Amino acid sequence: MSIQRNIASLRVSPIGLGCMNLSHAYGTPPDARQAEAVLLGALDAGVDFFDTAALYGFGANETLVGKVLGPHRQRFTLASKCGMQGVDGVRVIDGRPATLKATCEASLQRLNTDVIDLYYLHRWDKNVPIEDSVGALAGLVQEGKIRHIGLSEVSAATLRRAHAVHPIAALQTEYSLWTRNPEIAVLQACRDLGTAFVAFSPLGRGFLTGTLRDVGTLAAKDIRRAMPRFEPANYAANLPLLKPLQALADKAGCTPAQLALAWLLAQGEHIIAIPGTTQLHHLQEDLHAAHIQIDADILRRAGEAINQHTVTAPRYAAATQTEIDTEEF
């Protein structure tokens, strides 16, 4: 397995850091000291790809990343996102060109940088042609404010439409043992176009670590509470999937999280994983997955144990599903 992977002209390690849960989504975020320790610990551990967004903490995550990592800007590739953000305390999807340009200006300030290496359209605003949104991002490339364009949660067809306007360096969507939707078409479309595939939630939002046994312990504002797979009955139905995963991890001499990440990276040299964590020891465990050698038969059996046929319930509720453009089984 290659130690570094390509995002257009950029070279990054196969496992980066998704910064979202340092400010957003999974209940009360860690305090500033702990968040800073995770970011700096990641940098010291060799992480060279950090992923944030205007949405996360409604700007707070970009501010955190800019403050803590800004002095080390030359040491890493920086990714952020536009097209979905907080407006007066409400999450809004808005892909109009003027909005995207304004969001970028605000993000540059918060991130304490002159240029964002990879700038994603966080969601395709279906009221705006994808060509118009990508055209606006292409303008930001020409102005030198961003280096490369990415898309998030879109289909292969939308990727191809966007790529016809301007090369798309990366496509980001959920991919893991228990979320296989990219295998329908997007993974191949990325291969065809030379687009990197960035997998968020590569550990199944904690499920594949084997450490979350009782969803009743989730914080009241944890976004997983609104996800079908984390409803108590569905989660109980999915828990038995962890037994064979643990057995295979034991056989490989690694943790279930490391096995899940190794399986993901083995699905293609164009795949990069961005697990998120608030604990430095979890991050160090995750990063080791890029360096361990696991027998191909064990990886195959892991994929057979947990996949779209064995997992109970879809990843998103119906209302959320309408906001994205990914292929569904």
mmCIF file of C-alpha atoms in Angstrom:
data_model
loop_
_atom_site.group_PDB
_atom_site.id
_atom_site.type_symbol
_atom_site.label_atom_id
_atom_site.label_comp_id
_atom_site.label_asym_id
_atom_site.label_seq_id
_atom_site.Cartn_x
_atom_site.Cartn_y
_atom_site.Cartn_z
ATOM 1 C CA MET A 1 0.000 0.000 0.000
ATOM 2 C CA SER A 2 1.331 3.429 -0.924
ATOM 3 C CA ILE A 3 2.200 5.527 2.120
ATOM 4 C CA GLN A 4 1.050 8.744 0.428
ATOM 5 C CA ARG A 5 -1.851 9.359 -1.908
ATOM 6 C CA ASN A 6 -2.784 12.021 -4.443
ATOM 7 C CA ILE A 7 -5.385 14.772 -4.383
ATOM 8 C CA ALA A 8 -4.670 16.362 -7.755
ATOM 9 C CA SER A 9 -1.199 17.906 -7.319
ATOM 10 C CA LEU A 10 -1.250 17.405 -3.535
ATOM 11 C CA ARG A 11 0.346 14.446 -1.761
ATOM 12 C CA VAL A 12 -1.160 13.463 1.579
ATOM 13 C CA SER A 13 -1.061 10.569 4.009
ATOM 14 C CA PRO A 14 -3.845 8.014 3.520
ATOM 15 C CA ILE A 15 -5.399 8.901 6.887
ATOM 16 C CA GLY A 16 -6.149 12.534 7.699
ATOM 17 C CA LEU A 17 -8.202 14.132 10.457
ATOM 18 C CA GLY A 18 -11.838 15.134 10.214
ATOM 19 C CA CYS A 19 -12.103 18.084 12.588
ATOM 20 C CA MET A 20 -15.905 18.310 12.872
ATOM 21 C CA ASN A 21 -16.419 16.699 16.242
ATOM 22 C CA LEU A 22 -13.983 19.075 17.919
ATOM 23 C CA SER A 23 -16.742 21.689 17.602
ATOM 24 C CA HIS A 24 -19.937 20.100 16.330
ATOM 25 C CA ALA A 25 -22.415 17.252 16.017
ATOM 26 C CA TYR A 26 -21.703 14.713 18.768
ATOM 27 C CA GLY A 27 -22.995 16.456 21.871
ATOM 28 C CA THR A 28 -20.864 18.831 23.944
ATOM 29 C CA PRO A 29 -17.520 19.332 22.193
ATOM 30 C CA PRO A 30 -14.236 19.124 24.098
ATOM 31 C CA ASP A 31 -12.891 22.239 25.756
ATOM 32 C CA ALA A 32 -10.398 24.444 23.953
ATOM 33 C CA ARG A 33 -7.372 22.899 25.646
ATOM 34 C CA GLN A 34 -8.299 19.356 24.662
ATOM 35 C CA ALA A 35 -9.213 20.371 21.101
ATOM 36 C CA GLU A 36 -5.869 22.131 20.732
ATOM 37 C CA ALA A 37 -4.048 19.067 22.072
ATOM 38 C CA VAL A 38 -5.754 16.828 19.494
ATOM 39 C CA LEU A 39 -4.892 19.131 16.589
ATOM 40 C CA LEU A 40 -1.267 19.635 17.600
ATOM 41 C CA GLY A 41 -0.928 15.971 18.515
ATOM 42 C CA ALA A 42 -2.206 15.050 15.075
ATOM 43 C CA LEU A 43 0.331 17.326 13.421
ATOM 44 C CA ASP A 44 3.156 15.891 15.518
ATOM 45 C CA ALA A 45 1.989 12.348 14.669
ATOM 46 C CA GLY A 46 2.370 13.081 10.970
ATOM 47 C CA VAL A 47 -1.164 14.043 9.945
ATOM 48 C CA ASP A 48 -0.822 16.310 6.923
ATOM 49 C CA PHE A 49 -4.478 16.605 5.855
ATOM 50 C CA PHE A 50 -7.034 18.429 8.007
ATOM 51 C CA ASP A 51 -10.700 18.708 7.042
ATOM 52 C CA THR A 52 -13.092 21.366 8.360
ATOM 53 C CA ALA A 53 -16.116 23.346 7.079
ATOM 54 C CA ALA A 54 -17.943 26.623 7.494
ATOM 55 C CA LEU A 55 -20.855 24.633 8.932
ATOM 56 C CA TYR A 56 -19.006 23.015 11.819
ATOM 57 C CA GLY A 57 -19.859 24.940 14.944
ATOM 58 C CA PHE A 58 -21.169 27.651 12.598
ATOM 59 C CA GLY A 59 -17.623 28.897 12.015
ATOM 60 C CA ALA A 60 -16.162 27.844 15.364
ATOM 61 C CA ASN A 61 -14.271 24.862 13.939
ATOM 62 C CA GLU A 62 -12.576 26.908 11.231
ATOM 63 C CA THR A 63 -11.639 29.477 13.880
ATOM 64 C CA LEU A 64 -10.175 26.721 16.059
ATOM 65 C CA VAL A 65 -8.189 25.213 13.192
ATOM 66 C CA GLY A 66 -6.943 28.634 12.111
ATOM 67 C CA LYS A 67 -5.834 29.625 15.589
ATOM 68 C CA VAL A 68 -4.114 26.357 16.486
ATOM 69 C CA LEU A 69 -2.702 25.270 13.137
ATOM 70 C CA GLY A 70 -2.259 28.634 11.423
ATOM 71 C CA PRO A 71 1.329 29.029 12.676
ATOM 72 C CA HIS A 72 2.136 25.636 11.081
ATOM 73 C CA ARG A 73 0.331 26.256 7.785
ATOM 74 C CA GLN A 74 3.160 25.017 5.554
ATOM 75 C CA ARG A 75 3.125 21.574 7.170
ATOM 76 C CA PHE A 76 -0.290 20.364 6.016
ATOM 77 C CA THR A 77 -2.997 20.337 3.363
ATOM 78 C CA LEU A 78 -6.079 22.274 4.430
ATOM 79 C CA ALA A 79 -9.594 21.385 3.299
ATOM 80 C CA SER A 80 -12.789 23.265 4.051
ATOM 81 C CA LYS A 81 -16.304 23.484 2.639
ATOM 82 C CA CYS A 82 -18.958 25.938 1.530
ATOM 83 C CA GLY A 83 -22.570 25.697 0.407
ATOM 84 C CA MET A 84 -23.941 24.696 3.812
ATOM 85 C CA GLN A 85 -23.539 26.932 6.813
ATOM 86 C CA GLY A 86 -25.236 28.476 9.812
ATOM 87 C CA VAL A 87 -27.378 31.546 9.184
ATOM 88 C CA ASP A 88 -28.926 33.142 12.285
ATOM 89 C CA GLY A 89 -28.449 29.874 14.125
ATOM 90 C CA VAL A 90 -30.064 27.723 11.419
ATOM 91 C CA ARG A 91 -28.343 25.303 9.012
ATOM 92 C CA VAL A 92 -28.869 26.524 5.439
ATOM 93 C CA ILE A 93 -27.916 24.941 2.101
ATOM 94 C CA ASP A 94 -27.114 27.733 -0.377
ATOM 95 C CA GLY A 95 -25.052 27.127 -3.503
ATOM 96 C CA ARG A 96 -25.531 30.478 -5.197
ATOM 97 C CA PRO A 97 -22.254 31.848 -6.595
ATOM 98 C CA ALA A 98 -22.347 35.039 -4.535
ATOM 99 C CA THR A 99 -22.912 33.058 -1.339
ATOM 100 C CA LEU A 100 -20.048 30.687 -2.066
ATOM 101 C CA LYS A 101 -17.660 33.564 -2.691
ATOM 102 C CA ALA A 102 -18.715 35.339 0.497
ATOM 103 C CA THR A 103 -18.373 32.140 2.504
ATOM 104 C CA CYS A 104 -14.861 31.635 1.164
ATOM 105 C CA GLU A 105 -13.812 35.141 2.196
ATOM 106 C CA ALA A 106 -15.094 34.534 5.733
ATOM 107 C CA SER A 107 -13.423 31.119 5.883
ATOM 108 C CA LEU A 108 -10.057 32.507 4.832
ATOM 109 C CA GLN A 109 -10.248 34.955 7.726
ATOM 110 C CA ARG A 110 -11.246 32.324 10.266
ATOM 111 C CA LEU A 111 -8.652 29.833 9.007
ATOM 112 C CA ASN A 112 -5.858 32.386 9.255
ATOM 113 C CA THR A 113 -4.645 31.645 5.737
ATOM 114 C CA ASP A 114 -4.372 33.207 2.289
ATOM 115 C CA VAL A 115 -5.426 30.084 0.410
ATOM 116 C CA ILE A 116 -7.458 26.908 1.044
ATOM 117 C CA ASP A 117 -5.871 23.878 -0.604
ATOM 118 C CA LEU A 118 -9.103 21.954 -1.204
ATOM 119 C CA TYR A 119 -12.498 23.643 -1.089
ATOM 120 C CA TYR A 120 -15.591 21.478 -1.286
ATOM 121 C CA LEU A 121 -19.163 22.255 -2.160
ATOM 122 C CA HIS A 122 -20.515 20.747 1.076
ATOM 123 C CA ARG A 123 -23.945 20.029 -0.395
ATOM 124 C CA TRP A 124 -25.278 20.525 -3.891
ATOM 125 C CA ASP A 125 -28.062 23.100 -3.654
ATOM 126 C CA LYS A 126 -30.546 21.548 -6.050
ATOM 127 C CA ASN A 127 -32.065 24.979 -6.715
ATOM 128 C CA VAL A 128 -28.797 25.978 -8.385
ATOM 129 C CA PRO A 129 -27.306 24.103 -11.371
ATOM 130 C CA ILE A 130 -24.150 22.314 -10.308
ATOM 131 C CA GLU A 131 -22.414 24.024 -13.226
ATOM 132 C CA ASP A 132 -23.124 27.442 -11.693
ATOM 133 C CA SER A 133 -21.809 26.517 -8.244
ATOM 134 C CA VAL A 134 -18.676 24.893 -9.642
ATOM 135 C CA GLY A 135 -18.198 27.843 -11.960
ATOM 136 C CA ALA A 136 -18.085 30.125 -8.920
ATOM 137 C CA LEU A 137 -15.499 27.880 -7.279
ATOM 138 C CA ALA A 138 -13.477 27.896 -10.508
ATOM 139 C CA GLY A 139 -13.416 31.667 -10.205
ATOM 140 C CA LEU A 140 -11.945 31.325 -6.706
ATOM 141 C CA VAL A 141 -9.214 29.090 -8.152
ATOM 142 C CA GLN A 142 -8.416 31.769 -10.731
ATOM 143 C CA GLU A 143 -8.255 34.385 -7.984
ATOM 144 C CA GLY A 144 -5.784 32.232 -6.031
ATOM 145 C CA LYS A 145 -8.056 31.886 -2.995
ATOM 146 C CA ILE A 146 -8.441 28.126 -3.344
ATOM 147 C CA ARG A 147 -6.180 25.595 -5.057
ATOM 148 C CA HIS A 148 -8.525 22.739 -5.848
ATOM 149 C CA ILE A 149 -12.285 22.064 -5.977
ATOM 150 C CA GLY A 150 -14.100 19.222 -4.244
ATOM 151 C CA LEU A 151 -17.680 17.991 -3.985
ATOM 152 C CA SER A 152 -19.461 16.270 -1.109
ATOM 153 C CA GLU A 153 -22.345 13.774 -1.087
ATOM 154 C CA VAL A 154 -23.017 13.791 -4.839
ATOM 155 C CA SER A 155 -23.710 11.088 -7.405
ATOM 156 C CA ALA A 156 -21.438 9.929 -10.209
ATOM 157 C CA ALA A 157 -23.617 11.764 -12.735
ATOM 158 C CA THR A 158 -23.324 15.052 -10.835
ATOM 159 C CA LEU A 159 -19.576 14.563 -10.460
ATOM 160 C CA ARG A 160 -19.225 14.160 -14.210
ATOM 161 C CA ARG A 161 -21.307 17.291 -14.887
ATOM 162 C CA ALA A 162 -19.179 19.273 -12.464
ATOM 163 C CA HIS A 163 -15.922 17.889 -13.823
ATOM 164 C CA ALA A 164 -16.895 19.133 -17.300
ATOM 165 C CA VAL A 165 -16.828 22.690 -15.904
ATOM 166 C CA HIS A 166 -13.614 22.410 -13.898
ATOM 167 C CA PRO A 167 -11.508 19.437 -12.761
ATOM 168 C CA ILE A 168 -12.812 18.037 -9.468
ATOM 169 C CA ALA A 169 -9.860 17.079 -7.288
ATOM 170 C CA ALA A 170 -11.787 15.165 -4.628
ATOM 171 C CA LEU A 171 -15.210 13.805 -3.854
ATOM 172 C CA GLN A 172 -16.109 13.289 -0.213
ATOM 173 C CA THR A 173 -18.873 11.058 1.083
ATOM 174 C CA GLU A 174 -19.493 8.470 3.783
ATOM 175 C CA TYR A 175 -17.790 5.127 3.141
ATOM 176 C CA SER A 176 -17.003 2.268 5.486
ATOM 177 C CA LEU A 177 -17.684 -1.402 5.985
ATOM 178 C CA TRP A 178 -21.251 -0.548 6.945
ATOM 179 C CA THR A 179 -21.921 2.179 4.350
ATOM 180 C CA ARG A 180 -21.207 0.881 0.843
ATOM 181 C CA ASN A 181 -23.153 3.347 -1.319
ATOM 182 C CA PRO A 182 -20.002 4.678 -3.081
ATOM 183 C CA GLU A 183 -19.483 1.201 -4.526
ATOM 184 C CA ILE A 184 -22.597 1.657 -6.687
ATOM 185 C CA ALA A 185 -20.954 4.166 -9.044
ATOM 186 C CA VAL A 186 -18.969 6.982 -7.419
ATOM 187 C CA LEU A 187 -15.784 5.052 -6.632
ATOM 188 C CA GLN A 188 -15.438 4.046 -10.268
ATOM 189 C CA ALA A 189 -16.314 7.531 -11.531
ATOM 190 C CA CYS A 190 -13.538 8.925 -9.343
ATOM 191 C CA ARG A 191 -11.080 6.396 -10.794
ATOM 192 C CA ASP A 192 -12.144 7.313 -14.316
ATOM 193 C CA LEU A 193 -11.718 11.050 -13.755
ATOM 194 C CA GLY A 194 -8.591 10.999 -11.597
ATOM 195 C CA THR A 195 -10.581 12.329 -8.649
ATOM 196 C CA ALA A 196 -9.535 11.369 -5.124
ATOM 197 C CA PHE A 197 -12.214 9.804 -2.939
ATOM 198 C CA VAL A 198 -12.257 11.097 0.644
ATOM 199 C CA ALA A 199 -14.175 8.852 3.041
ATOM 200 C CA PHE A 200 -15.808 10.519 6.016
ATOM 201 C CA SER A 201 -17.147 8.488 8.961
ATOM 202 C CA PRO A 202 -14.854 5.582 7.992
ATOM 203 C CA LEU A 203 -15.516 4.026 11.404
ATOM 204 C CA GLY A 204 -19.292 4.104 11.089
ATOM 205 C CA ARG A 205 -19.689 7.074 13.456
ATOM 206 C CA GLY A 206 -18.142 4.982 16.208
ATOM 207 C CA PHE A 207 -19.944 1.693 15.549
ATOM 208 C CA LEU A 208 -16.954 -0.053 13.978
ATOM 209 C CA THR A 209 -14.697 0.735 16.935
ATOM 210 C CA GLY A 210 -16.760 -1.676 19.041
ATOM 211 C CA THR A 211 -16.793 0.763 21.953
ATOM 212 C CA LEU A 212 -20.338 2.121 21.616
ATOM 213 C CA ARG A 213 -22.582 -0.553 23.067
ATOM 214 C CA ASP A 214 -25.507 1.475 24.395
ATOM 215 C CA VAL A 215 -26.966 4.259 22.240
ATOM 216 C CA GLY A 216 -28.900 5.398 25.288
ATOM 217 C CA THR A 217 -25.651 6.970 26.499
ATOM 218 C CA LEU A 218 -25.497 9.367 23.523
ATOM 219 C CA ALA A 219 -25.833 13.043 24.379
ATOM 220 C CA ALA A 220 -29.212 14.655 23.791
ATOM 221 C CA LYS A 221 -27.890 16.758 20.893
ATOM 222 C CA ASP A 222 -25.807 14.001 19.322
ATOM 223 C CA ILE A 223 -26.750 13.856 15.622
ATOM 224 C CA ARG A 224 -26.685 10.064 15.695
ATOM 225 C CA ARG A 225 -29.934 10.092 17.675
ATOM 226 C CA ALA A 226 -31.705 11.114 14.448
ATOM 227 C CA MET A 227 -30.036 8.417 12.335
ATOM 228 C CA PRO A 228 -32.001 5.198 11.715
ATOM 229 C CA ARG A 229 -29.081 2.854 12.426
ATOM 230 C CA PHE A 230 -28.705 4.348 15.894
ATOM 231 C CA GLU A 231 -32.342 3.903 16.889
ATOM 232 C CA PRO A 232 -32.258 1.435 19.803
ATOM 233 C CA ALA A 233 -33.955 -1.502 18.041
ATOM 234 C CA ASN A 234 -31.868 -1.127 14.876
ATOM 235 C CA TYR A 235 -28.658 -0.680 16.809
ATOM 236 C CA ALA A 236 -29.391 -3.810 18.817
ATOM 237 C CA ALA A 237 -29.860 -5.654 15.523
ATOM 238 C CA ASN A 238 -26.483 -4.402 14.278
ATOM 239 C CA LEU A 239 -24.449 -5.138 17.407
ATOM 240 C CA PRO A 240 -23.956 -8.861 16.574
ATOM 241 C CA LEU A 241 -21.950 -7.747 13.514
ATOM 242 C CA LEU A 242 -19.166 -6.676 15.842
ATOM 243 C CA LYS A 243 -18.410 -10.214 17.027
ATOM 244 C CA PRO A 244 -16.951 -11.468 13.729
ATOM 245 C CA LEU A 245 -15.161 -8.147 13.234
ATOM 246 C CA GLN A 246 -13.504 -8.493 16.635
ATOM 247 C CA ALA A 247 -12.533 -12.083 15.887
ATOM 248 C CA LEU A 248 -10.922 -11.078 12.596
ATOM 249 C CA ALA A 249 -9.127 -8.155 14.270
ATOM 250 C CA ASP A 250 -7.780 -10.538 16.915
ATOM 251 C CA LYS A 251 -6.522 -12.831 14.172
ATOM 252 C CA ALA A 252 -4.827 -9.895 12.437
ATOM 253 C CA GLY A 253 -3.321 -8.610 15.675
ATOM 254 C CA CYS A 254 -5.036 -5.229 15.501
ATOM 255 C CA THR A 255 -8.114 -3.434 16.822
ATOM 256 C CA PRO A 256 -11.501 -3.470 15.063
ATOM 257 C CA ALA A 257 -11.031 0.213 14.182
ATOM 258 C CA GLN A 258 -7.682 -0.498 12.565
ATOM 259 C CA LEU A 259 -9.119 -3.422 10.618
ATOM 260 C CA ALA A 260 -12.005 -1.254 9.380
ATOM 261 C CA LEU A 261 -9.612 1.473 8.231
ATOM 262 C CA ALA A 262 -7.229 -0.996 6.610
ATOM 263 C CA TRP A 263 -10.158 -2.568 4.732
ATOM 264 C CA LEU A 264 -11.207 0.875 3.488
ATOM 265 C CA LEU A 265 -7.756 1.868 2.259
ATOM 266 C CA ALA A 266 -7.428 -1.461 0.466
ATOM 267 C CA GLN A 267 -10.456 -0.672 -1.710
ATOM 268 C CA GLY A 268 -8.438 1.685 -3.900
ATOM 269 C CA GLU A 269 -5.250 3.740 -4.020
ATOM 270 C CA HIS A 270 -7.359 6.848 -4.640
ATOM 271 C CA ILE A 271 -9.128 6.543 -1.261
ATOM 272 C CA ILE A 272 -8.216 8.723 1.730
ATOM 273 C CA ALA A 273 -9.895 8.311 5.130
ATOM 274 C CA ILE A 274 -10.653 11.164 7.531
ATOM 275 C CA PRO A 275 -11.762 9.702 10.859
ATOM 276 C CA GLY A 276 -12.617 12.193 13.568
ATOM 277 C CA THR A 277 -11.932 11.944 17.275
ATOM 278 C CA THR A 278 -11.675 14.017 20.426
ATOM 279 C CA GLN A 279 -9.111 11.664 21.985
ATOM 280 C CA LEU A 280 -5.462 11.692 21.011
ATOM 281 C CA HIS A 281 -4.961 7.996 21.829
ATOM 282 C CA HIS A 282 -7.815 7.101 19.462
ATOM 283 C CA LEU A 283 -6.149 9.162 16.733
ATOM 284 C CA GLN A 284 -2.845 7.382 17.242
ATOM 285 C CA GLU A 285 -4.653 4.037 17.008
ATOM 286 C CA ASP A 286 -6.330 5.131 13.764
ATOM 287 C CA LEU A 287 -3.107 6.360 12.158
ATOM 288 C CA HIS A 288 -1.372 3.035 12.743
ATOM 289 C CA ALA A 289 -3.899 1.397 10.390
ATOM 290 C CA ALA A 290 -2.046 2.878 7.419
ATOM 291 C CA HIS A 291 1.093 0.963 8.320
ATOM 292 C CA ILE A 292 -0.086 -2.482 9.391
ATOM 293 C CA GLN A 293 -0.095 -5.424 7.005
ATOM 294 C CA ILE A 294 -3.293 -7.478 7.106
ATOM 295 C CA ASP A 295 -3.826 -10.656 5.112
ATOM 296 C CA ALA A 296 -6.106 -10.164 2.111
ATOM 297 C CA ASP A 297 -8.329 -13.026 3.242
ATOM 298 C CA ILE A 298 -9.010 -11.294 6.563
ATOM 299 C CA LEU A 299 -9.907 -8.084 4.747
ATOM 300 C CA ARG A 300 -12.216 -10.025 2.439
ATOM 301 C CA ARG A 301 -13.949 -11.729 5.354
ATOM 302 C CA ALA A 302 -14.431 -8.403 7.126
ATOM 303 C CA GLY A 303 -16.176 -7.095 4.021
ATOM 304 C CA GLU A 304 -18.386 -10.166 3.901
ATOM 305 C CA ALA A 305 -19.341 -9.833 7.566
ATOM 306 C CA ILE A 306 -20.395 -6.169 7.428
ATOM 307 C CA ASN A 307 -21.946 -4.715 4.288
ATOM 308 C CA GLN A 308 -25.201 -3.355 2.876
ATOM 309 C CA HIS A 309 -26.795 -6.809 3.076
ATOM 310 C CA THR A 310 -25.995 -7.427 6.746
ATOM 311 C CA VAL A 311 -26.547 -3.930 8.217
ATOM 312 C CA THR A 312 -30.002 -3.006 9.495
ATOM 313 C CA ALA A 313 -31.532 0.385 8.494
ATOM 314 C CA PRO A 314 -30.360 3.179 6.139
ATOM 315 C CA ARG A 315 -27.706 5.705 7.120
ATOM 316 C CA TYR A 316 -29.968 8.768 6.963
ATOM 317 C CA ALA A 317 -33.582 9.529 7.758
ATOM 318 C CA ALA A 318 -35.830 10.382 4.800
ATOM 319 C CA ALA A 319 -35.678 14.163 5.348
ATOM 320 C CA THR A 320 -31.879 14.187 5.349
ATOM 321 C CA GLN A 321 -31.772 11.914 2.324
ATOM 322 C CA THR A 322 -33.550 14.564 0.241
ATOM 323 C CA GLU A 323 -30.661 16.962 0.888
ATOM 324 C CA ILE A 324 -28.021 14.769 -0.707
ATOM 325 C CA ASP A 325 -27.427 13.371 -4.175
ATOM 326 C CA THR A 326 -25.700 10.050 -3.560
ATOM 327 C CA GLU A 327 -26.793 6.774 -5.122
ATOM 328 C CA GLU A 328 -28.838 4.526 -2.859
ATOM 329 C CA PHE A 329 -29.256 0.757 -2.748
#
